[in-house]
Short mmCIF file of C-alpha atoms in Angstrom, two decimals:
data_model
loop_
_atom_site.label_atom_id
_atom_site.label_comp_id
_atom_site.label_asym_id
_atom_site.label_seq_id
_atom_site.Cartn_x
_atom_site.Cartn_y
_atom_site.Cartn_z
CA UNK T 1 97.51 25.69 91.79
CA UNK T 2 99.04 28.22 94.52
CA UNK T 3 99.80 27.75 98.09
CA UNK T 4 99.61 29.63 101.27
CA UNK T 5 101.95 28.16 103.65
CA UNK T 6 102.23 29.70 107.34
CA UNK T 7 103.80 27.91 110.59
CA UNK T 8 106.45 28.25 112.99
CA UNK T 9 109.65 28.61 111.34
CA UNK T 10 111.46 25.72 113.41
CA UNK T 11 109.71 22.59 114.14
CA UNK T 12 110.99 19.42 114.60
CA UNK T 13 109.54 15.92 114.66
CA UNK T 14 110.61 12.16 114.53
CA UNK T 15 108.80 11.01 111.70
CA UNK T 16 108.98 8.31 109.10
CA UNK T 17 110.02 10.42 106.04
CA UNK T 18 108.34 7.97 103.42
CA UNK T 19 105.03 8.01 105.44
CA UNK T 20 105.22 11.97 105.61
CA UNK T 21 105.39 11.97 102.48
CA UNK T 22 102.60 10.16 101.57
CA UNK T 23 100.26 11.68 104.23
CA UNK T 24 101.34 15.47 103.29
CA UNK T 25 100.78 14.53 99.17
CA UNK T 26 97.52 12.99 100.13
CA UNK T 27 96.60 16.04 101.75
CA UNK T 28 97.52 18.06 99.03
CA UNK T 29 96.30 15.84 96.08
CA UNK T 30 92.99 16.10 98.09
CA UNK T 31 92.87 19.47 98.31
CA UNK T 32 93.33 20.17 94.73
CA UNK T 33 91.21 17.45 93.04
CA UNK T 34 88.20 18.68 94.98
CA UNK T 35 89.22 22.59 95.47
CA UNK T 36 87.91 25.27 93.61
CA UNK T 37 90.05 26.60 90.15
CA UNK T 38 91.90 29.52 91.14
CA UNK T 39 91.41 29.16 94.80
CA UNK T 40 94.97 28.82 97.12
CA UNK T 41 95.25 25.87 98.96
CA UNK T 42 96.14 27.03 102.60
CA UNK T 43 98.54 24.82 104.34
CA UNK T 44 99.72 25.96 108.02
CA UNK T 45 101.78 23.94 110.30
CA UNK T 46 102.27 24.33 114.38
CA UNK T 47 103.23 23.07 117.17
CA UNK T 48 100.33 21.41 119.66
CA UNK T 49 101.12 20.41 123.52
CA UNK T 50 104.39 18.39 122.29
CA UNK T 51 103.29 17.19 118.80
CA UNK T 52 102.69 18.93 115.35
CA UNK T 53 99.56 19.47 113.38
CA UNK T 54 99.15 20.66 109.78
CA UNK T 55 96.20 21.82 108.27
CA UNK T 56 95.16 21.64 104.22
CA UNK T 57 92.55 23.94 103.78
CA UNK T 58 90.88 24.96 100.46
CA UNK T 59 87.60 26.93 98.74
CA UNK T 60 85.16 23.66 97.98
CA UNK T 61 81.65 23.16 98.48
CA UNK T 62 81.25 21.62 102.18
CA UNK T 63 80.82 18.00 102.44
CA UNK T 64 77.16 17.07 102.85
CA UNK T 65 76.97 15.98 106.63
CA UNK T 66 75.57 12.80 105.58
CA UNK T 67 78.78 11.73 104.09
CA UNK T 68 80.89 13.11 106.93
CA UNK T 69 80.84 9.82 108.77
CA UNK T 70 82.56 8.25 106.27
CA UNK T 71 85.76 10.49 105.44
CA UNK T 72 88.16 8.02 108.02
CA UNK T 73 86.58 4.45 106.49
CA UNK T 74 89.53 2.93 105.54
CA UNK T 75 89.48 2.51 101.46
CA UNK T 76 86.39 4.26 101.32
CA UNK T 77 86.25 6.48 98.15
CA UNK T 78 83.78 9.18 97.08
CA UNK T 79 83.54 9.62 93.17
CA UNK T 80 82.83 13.55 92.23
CA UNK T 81 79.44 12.95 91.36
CA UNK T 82 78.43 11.20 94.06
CA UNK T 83 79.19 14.34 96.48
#
């Protein structure tokens, strides 16, 4: 798996480093179970109106609008097959 990272080069945010950490790898883990082989996985992160955003972007199939409603359930998985 490759990456594409872009952003500003210095940002800085108070953050809980363990937390971080486990949202960025989820991100990431995401983005390459369900990616395309041989596709990049695009990561870019900027500054917003006094906060931060980064953004995991990869070549998939889109996610079938019926499903979109349930991407923030909390512990709401979606096996392969089922997508």
């Amino acid at each position: 798996t490759s990456y594409e990272l872009t952003g500003e080069s210095q940002l800085v945010a108070e953050v809980d480093p363990d937390r971080m950490a486990q949202f960025v790898g989820n991100l990431l883990t995401n983005a390459r179970q369900h990616g395309k082989s041989g596709h990049p996985i695009r990561v870019e992160v900027r500054q917003d109106a006094g906060s931060f955003c980064i953004s995991v972007a990869n070549a998939a199939d889109p996610i079938p609008e019926a499903k979109a409603d349930q991407l923030f359930v909390p512990f709401k998985r979606e096996s392969m097959q089922n997508r």
